[in-house]
PDB file of C-alpha atoms in Angstrom:
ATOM      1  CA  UNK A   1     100.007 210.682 196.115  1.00 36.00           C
ATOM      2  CA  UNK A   2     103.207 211.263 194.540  1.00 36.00           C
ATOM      3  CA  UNK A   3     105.412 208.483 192.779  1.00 42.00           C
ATOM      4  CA  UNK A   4     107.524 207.636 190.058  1.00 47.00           C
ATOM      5  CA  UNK A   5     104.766 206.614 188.268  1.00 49.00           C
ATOM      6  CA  UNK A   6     101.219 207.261 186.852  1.00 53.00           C
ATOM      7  CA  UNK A   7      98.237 205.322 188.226  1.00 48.00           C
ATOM      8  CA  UNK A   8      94.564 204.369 187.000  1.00 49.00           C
ATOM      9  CA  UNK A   9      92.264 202.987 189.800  1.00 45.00           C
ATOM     10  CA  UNK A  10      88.664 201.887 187.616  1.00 45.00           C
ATOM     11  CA  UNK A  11      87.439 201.143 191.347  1.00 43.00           C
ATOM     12  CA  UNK A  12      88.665 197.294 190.781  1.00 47.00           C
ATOM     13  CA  UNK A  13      92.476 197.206 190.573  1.00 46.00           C
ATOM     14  CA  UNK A  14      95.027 199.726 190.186  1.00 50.00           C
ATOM     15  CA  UNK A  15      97.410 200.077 186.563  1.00 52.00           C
ATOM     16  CA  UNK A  16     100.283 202.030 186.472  1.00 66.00           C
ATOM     17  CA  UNK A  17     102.167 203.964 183.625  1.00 69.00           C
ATOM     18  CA  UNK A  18     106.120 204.787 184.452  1.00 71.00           C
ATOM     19  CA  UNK A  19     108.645 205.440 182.034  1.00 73.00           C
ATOM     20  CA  UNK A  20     109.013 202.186 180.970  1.00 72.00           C
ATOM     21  CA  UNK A  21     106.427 202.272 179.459  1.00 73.00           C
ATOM     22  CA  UNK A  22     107.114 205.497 177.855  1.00 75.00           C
ATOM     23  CA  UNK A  23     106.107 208.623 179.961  1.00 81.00           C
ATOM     24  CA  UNK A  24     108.840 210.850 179.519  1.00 86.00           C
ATOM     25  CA  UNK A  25     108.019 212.828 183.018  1.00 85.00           C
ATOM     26  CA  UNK A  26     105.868 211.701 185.803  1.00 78.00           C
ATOM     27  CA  UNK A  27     105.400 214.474 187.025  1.00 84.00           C
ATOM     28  CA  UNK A  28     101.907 215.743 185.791  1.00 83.00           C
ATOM     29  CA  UNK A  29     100.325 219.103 186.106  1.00 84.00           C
ATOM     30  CA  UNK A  30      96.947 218.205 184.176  1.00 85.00           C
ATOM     31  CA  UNK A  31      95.355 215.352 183.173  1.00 84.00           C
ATOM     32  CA  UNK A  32      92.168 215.210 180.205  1.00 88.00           C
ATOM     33  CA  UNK A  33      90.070 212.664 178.777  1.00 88.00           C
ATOM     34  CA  UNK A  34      89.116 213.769 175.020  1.00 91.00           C
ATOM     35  CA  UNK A  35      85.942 212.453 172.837  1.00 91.00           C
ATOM     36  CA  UNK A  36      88.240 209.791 171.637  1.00 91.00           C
ATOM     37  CA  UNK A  37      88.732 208.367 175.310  1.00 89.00           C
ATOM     38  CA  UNK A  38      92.392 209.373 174.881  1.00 91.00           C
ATOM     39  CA  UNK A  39      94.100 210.389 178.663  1.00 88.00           C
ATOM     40  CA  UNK A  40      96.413 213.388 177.866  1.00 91.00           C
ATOM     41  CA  UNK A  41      98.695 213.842 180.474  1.00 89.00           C
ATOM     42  CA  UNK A  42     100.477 217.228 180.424  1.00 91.00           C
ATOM     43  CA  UNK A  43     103.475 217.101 182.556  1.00 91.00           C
ATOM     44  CA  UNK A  44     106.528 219.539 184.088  1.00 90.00           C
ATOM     45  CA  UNK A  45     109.102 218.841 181.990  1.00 93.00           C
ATOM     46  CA  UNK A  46     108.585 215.878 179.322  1.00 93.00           C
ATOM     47  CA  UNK A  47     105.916 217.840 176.663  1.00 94.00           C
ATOM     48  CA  UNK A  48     102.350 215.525 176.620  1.00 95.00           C
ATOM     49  CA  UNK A  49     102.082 212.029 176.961  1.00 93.00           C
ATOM     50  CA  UNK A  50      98.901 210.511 175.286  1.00 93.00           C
ATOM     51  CA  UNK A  51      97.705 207.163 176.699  1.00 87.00           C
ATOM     52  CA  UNK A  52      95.252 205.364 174.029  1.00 87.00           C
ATOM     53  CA  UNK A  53      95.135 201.700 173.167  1.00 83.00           C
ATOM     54  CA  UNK A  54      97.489 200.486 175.690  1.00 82.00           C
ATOM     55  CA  UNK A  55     100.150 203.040 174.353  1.00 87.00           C
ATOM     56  CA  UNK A  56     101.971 206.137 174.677  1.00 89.00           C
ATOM     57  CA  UNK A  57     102.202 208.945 171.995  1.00 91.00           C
ATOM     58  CA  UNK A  58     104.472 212.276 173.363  1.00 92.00           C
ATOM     59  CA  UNK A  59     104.150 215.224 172.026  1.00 94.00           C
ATOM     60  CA  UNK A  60     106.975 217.529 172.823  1.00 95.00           C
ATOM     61  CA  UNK A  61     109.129 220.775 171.832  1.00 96.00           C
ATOM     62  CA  UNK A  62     110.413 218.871 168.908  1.00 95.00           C
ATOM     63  CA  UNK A  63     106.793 218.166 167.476  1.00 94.00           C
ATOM     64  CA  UNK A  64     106.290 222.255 167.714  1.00 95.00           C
ATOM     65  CA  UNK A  65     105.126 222.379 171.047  1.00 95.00           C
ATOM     66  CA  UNK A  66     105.893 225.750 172.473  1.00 94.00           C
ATOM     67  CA  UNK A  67     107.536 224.223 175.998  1.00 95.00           C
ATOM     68  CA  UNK A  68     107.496 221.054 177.808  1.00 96.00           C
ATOM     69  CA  UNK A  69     106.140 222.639 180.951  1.00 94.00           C
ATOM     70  CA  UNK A  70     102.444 222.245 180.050  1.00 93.00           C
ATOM     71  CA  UNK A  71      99.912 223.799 182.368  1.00 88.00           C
ATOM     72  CA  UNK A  72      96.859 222.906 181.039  1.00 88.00           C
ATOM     73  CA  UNK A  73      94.836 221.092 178.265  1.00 91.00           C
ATOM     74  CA  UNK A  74      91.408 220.744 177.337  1.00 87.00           C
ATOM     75  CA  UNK A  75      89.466 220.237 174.480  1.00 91.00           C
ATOM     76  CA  UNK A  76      86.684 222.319 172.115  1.00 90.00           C
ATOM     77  CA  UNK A  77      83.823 221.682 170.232  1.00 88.00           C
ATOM     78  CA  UNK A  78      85.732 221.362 167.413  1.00 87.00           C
ATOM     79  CA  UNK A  79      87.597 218.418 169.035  1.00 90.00           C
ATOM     80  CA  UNK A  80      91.100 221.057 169.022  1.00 92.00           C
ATOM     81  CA  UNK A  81      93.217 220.419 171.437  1.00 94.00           C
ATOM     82  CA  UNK A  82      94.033 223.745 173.717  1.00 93.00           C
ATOM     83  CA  UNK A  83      97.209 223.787 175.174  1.00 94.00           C
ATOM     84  CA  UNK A  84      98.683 226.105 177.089  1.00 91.00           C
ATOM     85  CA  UNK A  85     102.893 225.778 178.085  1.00 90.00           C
ATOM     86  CA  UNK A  86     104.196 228.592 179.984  1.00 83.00           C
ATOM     87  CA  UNK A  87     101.780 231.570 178.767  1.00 80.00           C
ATOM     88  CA  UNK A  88     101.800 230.140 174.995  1.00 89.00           C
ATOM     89  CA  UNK A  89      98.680 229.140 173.553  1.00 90.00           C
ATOM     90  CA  UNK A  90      98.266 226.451 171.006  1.00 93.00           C
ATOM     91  CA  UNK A  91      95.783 224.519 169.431  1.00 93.00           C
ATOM     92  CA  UNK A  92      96.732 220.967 168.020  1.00 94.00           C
ATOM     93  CA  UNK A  93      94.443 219.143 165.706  1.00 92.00           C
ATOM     94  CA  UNK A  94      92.702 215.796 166.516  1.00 85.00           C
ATOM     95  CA  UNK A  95      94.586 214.019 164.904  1.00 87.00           C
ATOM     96  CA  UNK A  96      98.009 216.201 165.955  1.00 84.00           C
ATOM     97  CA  UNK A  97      98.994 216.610 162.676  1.00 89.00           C
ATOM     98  CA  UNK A  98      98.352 220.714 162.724  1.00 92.00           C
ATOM     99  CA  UNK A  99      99.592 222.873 165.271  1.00 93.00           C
ATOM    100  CA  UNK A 100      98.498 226.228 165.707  1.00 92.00           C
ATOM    101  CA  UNK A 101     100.727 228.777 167.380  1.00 92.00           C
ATOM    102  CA  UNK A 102      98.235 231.761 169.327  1.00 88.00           C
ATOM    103  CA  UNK A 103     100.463 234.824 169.339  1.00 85.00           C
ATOM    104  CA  UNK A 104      98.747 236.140 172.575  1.00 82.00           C
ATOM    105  CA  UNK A 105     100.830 236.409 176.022  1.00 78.00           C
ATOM    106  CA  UNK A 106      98.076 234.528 178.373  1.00 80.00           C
ATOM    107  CA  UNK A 107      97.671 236.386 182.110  1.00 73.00           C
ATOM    108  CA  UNK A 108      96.417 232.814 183.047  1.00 74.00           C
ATOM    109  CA  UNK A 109      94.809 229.550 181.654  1.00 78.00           C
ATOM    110  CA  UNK A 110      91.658 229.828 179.175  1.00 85.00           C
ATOM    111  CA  UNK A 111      88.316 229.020 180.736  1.00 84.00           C
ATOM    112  CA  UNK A 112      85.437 227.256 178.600  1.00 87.00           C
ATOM    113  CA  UNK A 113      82.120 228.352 179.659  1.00 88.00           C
ATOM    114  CA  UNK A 114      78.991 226.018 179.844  1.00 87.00           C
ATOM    115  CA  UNK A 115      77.982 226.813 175.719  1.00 88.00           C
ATOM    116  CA  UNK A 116      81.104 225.770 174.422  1.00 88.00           C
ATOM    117  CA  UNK A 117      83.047 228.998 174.746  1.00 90.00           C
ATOM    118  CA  UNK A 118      86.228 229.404 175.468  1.00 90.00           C
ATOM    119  CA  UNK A 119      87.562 232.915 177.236  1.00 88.00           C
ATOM    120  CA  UNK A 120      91.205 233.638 177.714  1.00 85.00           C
ATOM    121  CA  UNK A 121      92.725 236.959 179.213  1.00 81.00           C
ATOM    122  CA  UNK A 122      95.957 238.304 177.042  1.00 81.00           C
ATOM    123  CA  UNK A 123      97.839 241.665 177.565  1.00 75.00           C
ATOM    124  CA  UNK A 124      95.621 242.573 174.095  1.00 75.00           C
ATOM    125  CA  UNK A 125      92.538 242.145 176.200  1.00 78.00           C
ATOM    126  CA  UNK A 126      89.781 239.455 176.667  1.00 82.00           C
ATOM    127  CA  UNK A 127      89.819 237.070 174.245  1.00 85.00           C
ATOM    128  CA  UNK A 128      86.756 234.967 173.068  1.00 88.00           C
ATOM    129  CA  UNK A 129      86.821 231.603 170.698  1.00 89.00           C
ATOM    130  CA  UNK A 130      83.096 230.146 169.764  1.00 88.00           C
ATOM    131  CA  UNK A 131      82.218 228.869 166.658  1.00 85.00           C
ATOM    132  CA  UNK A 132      85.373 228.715 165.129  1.00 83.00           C
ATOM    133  CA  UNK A 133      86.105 232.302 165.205  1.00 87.00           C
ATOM    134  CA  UNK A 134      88.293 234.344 168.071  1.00 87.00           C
ATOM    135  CA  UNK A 135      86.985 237.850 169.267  1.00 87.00           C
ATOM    136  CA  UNK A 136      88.106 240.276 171.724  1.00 84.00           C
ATOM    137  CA  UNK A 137      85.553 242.089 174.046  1.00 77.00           C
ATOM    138  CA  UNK A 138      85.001 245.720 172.732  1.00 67.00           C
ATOM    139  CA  UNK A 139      87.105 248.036 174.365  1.00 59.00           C
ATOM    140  CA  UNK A 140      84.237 250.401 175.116  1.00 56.00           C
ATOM    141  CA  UNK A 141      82.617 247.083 177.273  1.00 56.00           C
ATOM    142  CA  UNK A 142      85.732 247.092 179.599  1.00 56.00           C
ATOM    143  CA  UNK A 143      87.482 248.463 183.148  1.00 54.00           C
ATOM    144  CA  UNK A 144      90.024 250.423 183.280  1.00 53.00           C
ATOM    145  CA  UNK A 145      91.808 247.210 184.713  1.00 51.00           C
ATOM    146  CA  UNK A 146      89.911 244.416 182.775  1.00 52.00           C
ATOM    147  CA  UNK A 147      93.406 243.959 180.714  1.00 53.00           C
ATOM    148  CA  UNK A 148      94.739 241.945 184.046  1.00 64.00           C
ATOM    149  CA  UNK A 149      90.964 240.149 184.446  1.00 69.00           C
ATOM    150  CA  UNK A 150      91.111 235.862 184.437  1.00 72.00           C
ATOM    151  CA  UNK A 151      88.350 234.150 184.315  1.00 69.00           C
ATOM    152  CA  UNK A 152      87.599 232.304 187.287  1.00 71.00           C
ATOM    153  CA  UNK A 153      84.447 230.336 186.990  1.00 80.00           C
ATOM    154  CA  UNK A 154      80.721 230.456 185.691  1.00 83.00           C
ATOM    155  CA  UNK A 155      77.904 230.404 187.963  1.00 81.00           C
ATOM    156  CA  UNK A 156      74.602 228.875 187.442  1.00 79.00           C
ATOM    157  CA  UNK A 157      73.047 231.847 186.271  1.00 80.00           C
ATOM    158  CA  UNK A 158      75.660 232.166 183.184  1.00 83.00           C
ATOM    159  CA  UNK A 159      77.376 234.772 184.621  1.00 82.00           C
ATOM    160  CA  UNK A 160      81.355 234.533 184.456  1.00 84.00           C
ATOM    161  CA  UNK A 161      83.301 235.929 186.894  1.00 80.00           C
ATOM    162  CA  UNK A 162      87.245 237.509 186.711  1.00 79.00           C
ATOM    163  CA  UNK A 163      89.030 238.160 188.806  1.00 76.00           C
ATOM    164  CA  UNK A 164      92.675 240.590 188.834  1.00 71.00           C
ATOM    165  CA  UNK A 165      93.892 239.041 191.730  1.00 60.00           C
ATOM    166  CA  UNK A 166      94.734 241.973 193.469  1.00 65.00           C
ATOM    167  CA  UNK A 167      91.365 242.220 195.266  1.00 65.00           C
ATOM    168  CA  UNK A 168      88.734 243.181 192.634  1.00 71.00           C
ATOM    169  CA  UNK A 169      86.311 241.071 191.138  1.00 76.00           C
ATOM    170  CA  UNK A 170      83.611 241.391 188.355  1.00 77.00           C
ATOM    171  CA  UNK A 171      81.445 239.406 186.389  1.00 80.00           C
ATOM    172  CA  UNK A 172      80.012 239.439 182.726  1.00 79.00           C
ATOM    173  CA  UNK A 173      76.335 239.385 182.295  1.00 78.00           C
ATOM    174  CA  UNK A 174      74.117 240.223 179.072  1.00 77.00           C
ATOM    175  CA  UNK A 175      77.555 241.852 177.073  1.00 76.00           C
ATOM    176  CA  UNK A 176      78.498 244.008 180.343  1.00 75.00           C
ATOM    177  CA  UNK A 177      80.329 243.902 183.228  1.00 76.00           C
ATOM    178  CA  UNK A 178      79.035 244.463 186.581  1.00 78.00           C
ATOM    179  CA  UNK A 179      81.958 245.473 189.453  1.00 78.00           C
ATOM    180  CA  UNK A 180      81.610 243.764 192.516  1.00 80.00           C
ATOM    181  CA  UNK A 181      82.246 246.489 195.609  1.00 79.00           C
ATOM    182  CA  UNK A 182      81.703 243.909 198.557  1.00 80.00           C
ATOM    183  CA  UNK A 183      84.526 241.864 197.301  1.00 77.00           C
ATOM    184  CA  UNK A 184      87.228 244.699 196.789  1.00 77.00           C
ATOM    185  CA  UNK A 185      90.318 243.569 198.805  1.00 71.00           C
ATOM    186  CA  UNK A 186      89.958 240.181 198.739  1.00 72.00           C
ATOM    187  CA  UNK A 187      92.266 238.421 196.648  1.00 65.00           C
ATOM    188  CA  UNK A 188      90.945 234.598 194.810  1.00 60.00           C
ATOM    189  CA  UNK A 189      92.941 232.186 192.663  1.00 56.00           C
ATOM    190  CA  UNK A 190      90.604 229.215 192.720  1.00 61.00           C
ATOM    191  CA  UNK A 191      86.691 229.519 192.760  1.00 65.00           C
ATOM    192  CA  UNK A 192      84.278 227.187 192.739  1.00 64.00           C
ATOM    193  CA  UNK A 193      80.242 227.850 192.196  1.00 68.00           C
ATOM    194  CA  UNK A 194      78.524 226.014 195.267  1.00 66.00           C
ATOM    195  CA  UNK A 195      75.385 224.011 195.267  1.00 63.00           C
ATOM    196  CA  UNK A 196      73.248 226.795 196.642  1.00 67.00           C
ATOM    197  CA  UNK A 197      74.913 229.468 193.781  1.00 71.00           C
ATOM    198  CA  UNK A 198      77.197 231.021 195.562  1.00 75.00           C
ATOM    199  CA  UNK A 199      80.539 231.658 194.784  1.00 74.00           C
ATOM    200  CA  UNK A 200      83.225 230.295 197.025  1.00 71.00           C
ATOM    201  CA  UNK A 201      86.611 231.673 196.786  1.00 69.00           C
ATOM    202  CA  UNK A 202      90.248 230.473 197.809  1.00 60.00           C
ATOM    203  CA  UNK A 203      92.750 233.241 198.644  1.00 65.00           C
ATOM    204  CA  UNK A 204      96.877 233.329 197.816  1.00 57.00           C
ATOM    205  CA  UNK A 205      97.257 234.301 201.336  1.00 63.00           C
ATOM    206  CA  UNK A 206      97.897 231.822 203.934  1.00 62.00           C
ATOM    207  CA  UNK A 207      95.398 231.505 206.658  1.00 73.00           C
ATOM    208  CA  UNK A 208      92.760 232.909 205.208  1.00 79.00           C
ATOM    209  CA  UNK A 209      90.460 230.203 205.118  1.00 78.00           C
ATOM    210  CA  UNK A 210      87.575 230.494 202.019  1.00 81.00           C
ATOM    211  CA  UNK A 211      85.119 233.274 201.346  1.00 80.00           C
ATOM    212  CA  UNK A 212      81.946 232.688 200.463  1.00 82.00           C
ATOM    213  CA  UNK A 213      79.634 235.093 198.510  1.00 82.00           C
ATOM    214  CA  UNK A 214      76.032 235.418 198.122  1.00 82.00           C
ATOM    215  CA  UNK A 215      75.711 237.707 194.858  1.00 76.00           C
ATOM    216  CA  UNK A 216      71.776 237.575 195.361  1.00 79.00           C
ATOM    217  CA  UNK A 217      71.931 239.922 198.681  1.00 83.00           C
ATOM    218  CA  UNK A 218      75.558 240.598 198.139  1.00 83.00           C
ATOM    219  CA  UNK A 219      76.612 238.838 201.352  1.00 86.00           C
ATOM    220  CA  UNK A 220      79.908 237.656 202.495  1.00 85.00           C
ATOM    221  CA  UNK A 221      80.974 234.645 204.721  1.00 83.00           C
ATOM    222  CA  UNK A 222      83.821 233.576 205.886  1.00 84.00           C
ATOM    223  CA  UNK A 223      85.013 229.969 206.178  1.00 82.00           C
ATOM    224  CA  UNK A 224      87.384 229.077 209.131  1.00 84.00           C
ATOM    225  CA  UNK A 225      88.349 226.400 211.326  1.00 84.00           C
ATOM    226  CA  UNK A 226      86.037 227.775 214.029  1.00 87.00           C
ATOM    227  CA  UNK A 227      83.080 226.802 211.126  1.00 84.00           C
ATOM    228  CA  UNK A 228      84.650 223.209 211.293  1.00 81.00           C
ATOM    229  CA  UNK A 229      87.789 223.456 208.696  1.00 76.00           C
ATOM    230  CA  UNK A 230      90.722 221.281 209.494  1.00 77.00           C
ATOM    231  CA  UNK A 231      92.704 224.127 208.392  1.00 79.00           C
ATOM    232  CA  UNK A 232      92.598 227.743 206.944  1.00 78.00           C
ATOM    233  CA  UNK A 233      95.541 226.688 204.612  1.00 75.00           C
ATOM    234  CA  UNK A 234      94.366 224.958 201.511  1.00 66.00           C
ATOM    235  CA  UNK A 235      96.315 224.794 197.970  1.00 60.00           C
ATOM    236  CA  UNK A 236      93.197 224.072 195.822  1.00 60.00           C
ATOM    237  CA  UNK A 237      89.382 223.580 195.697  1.00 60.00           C
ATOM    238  CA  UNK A 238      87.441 221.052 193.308  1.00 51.00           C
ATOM    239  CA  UNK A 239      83.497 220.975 192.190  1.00 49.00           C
ATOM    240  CA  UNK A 240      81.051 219.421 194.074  1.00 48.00           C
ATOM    241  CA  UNK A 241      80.991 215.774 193.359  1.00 44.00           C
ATOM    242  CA  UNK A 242      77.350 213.785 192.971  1.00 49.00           C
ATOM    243  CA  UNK A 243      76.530 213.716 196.332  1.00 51.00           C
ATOM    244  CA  UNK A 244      76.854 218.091 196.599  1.00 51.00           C
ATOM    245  CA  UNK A 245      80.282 217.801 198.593  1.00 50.00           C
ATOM    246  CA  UNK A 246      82.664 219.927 197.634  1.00 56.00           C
ATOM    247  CA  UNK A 247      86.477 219.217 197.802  1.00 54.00           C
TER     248      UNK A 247
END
């Protein structure tokens, strides 16, 4: 739903945030809950808004922030903030008082994996942040194209997939990567793991429908509206809920 304001349903009543109450954009592009039950609101054009204790805190360029287009935030074990604002990457203590500036040009948003990890593809390679220390893959571990790889999503085996978005895909298992043949050609931008493993892919191209692959006997199926869709257009796909539906 799009407004000209913010709003919280808790399944009982609805509250909404507008500028008045001091979002400077309502226009959001992500939206995080930290450990401190803060709601950080990363919008188009007004920096971060940060809704805690009935209040707004913003966060913008003039705080440090690289841009006030902010495309995504989440949060490590460290309780960091990672934010990424048109291809900067920046990590902003707690209690945002320090700001770290990444000096790597991102090919897309950073990915945390299931043990805390958190992988991010730069034009210096693949990147790699656990335990308060940042690595890039060895360069003998990687494709000849594994400089334009994004991570895409981990699977319930561990594995985690990239993508270059041109139509190959490959996945990183045990310090390797293993190239996936059946899926040369097919280009995904949003992936999703689905409840029976297999990885379920959303193309750039219009009309497509979703792809659906069975890494186990290396299988591919495609989803249409002859399979029941309401459409073979769709702009994004979200996990599985409780009840194994996905969205």
């Amino acid at each position: 739903m799009c407004s000209s304001d913010l709003s919280q349903y808790d399944t009982q009543s609805v509250y909404s945030l507008n500028v008045e109450d001091g979002l400077t954009d309502y226009r959001v592009n992500t939206i995080y809950q930290d450990k401190k039950d803060r709601v950080w609101f990363g919008t188009r054009s007004g920096g971060i808004n940060i809704w805690s204790e009935n209040s707004i805190h913003t966060f913008t360029t003039k705080d440090g922030l690289a841009s006030d287009y902010v495309n995504s935030i989440f949060e490590d074990n460290d309780g960091r903030m990672w934010i990424t604002s048109n291809s900067q990457l920046q990590l902003l203590s707690s209690e945002l008082s320090k700001l770290q500036t990444l000096n790597y040009s991102l090919n897309a948003y950073p990915y945390r994996t299931s043990d805390g990890a958190i992988w991010f593809s730069t034009e210096q390679g693949i990147g790699k942040y656990q335990e308060g220390k940042i690595s890039f893959l060895d360069e003998e571990l990687l494709l000849e194209s594994s400089a334009n790889f994004v991570p895409i999503v981990e699977d319930q085996s561990g594995n985690l997939w990239f993508s270059d978005r041109t139509g190959n895909f490959t996945y990183f298992n045990k310090g390797l990567f293993v190239v996936v043949p059946e899926l040369t050609g097919i280009t995904g931008f949003n992936s999703v793991i689905s409840k029976d493993g297999n990885l379920v892919l959303l193309t750039p191209n219009a009309g497509e429908g979703l792809y659906e692959y069975n890494y186990r006997n290396q299988k591919i199926n495609r989803i249409t509206v002859a399979d029941g869709l309401p459409t073979n257009d769709f702009k994004c796909l979200y996990y599985q809920d409780e009840d194994e539906i996905l969205w």
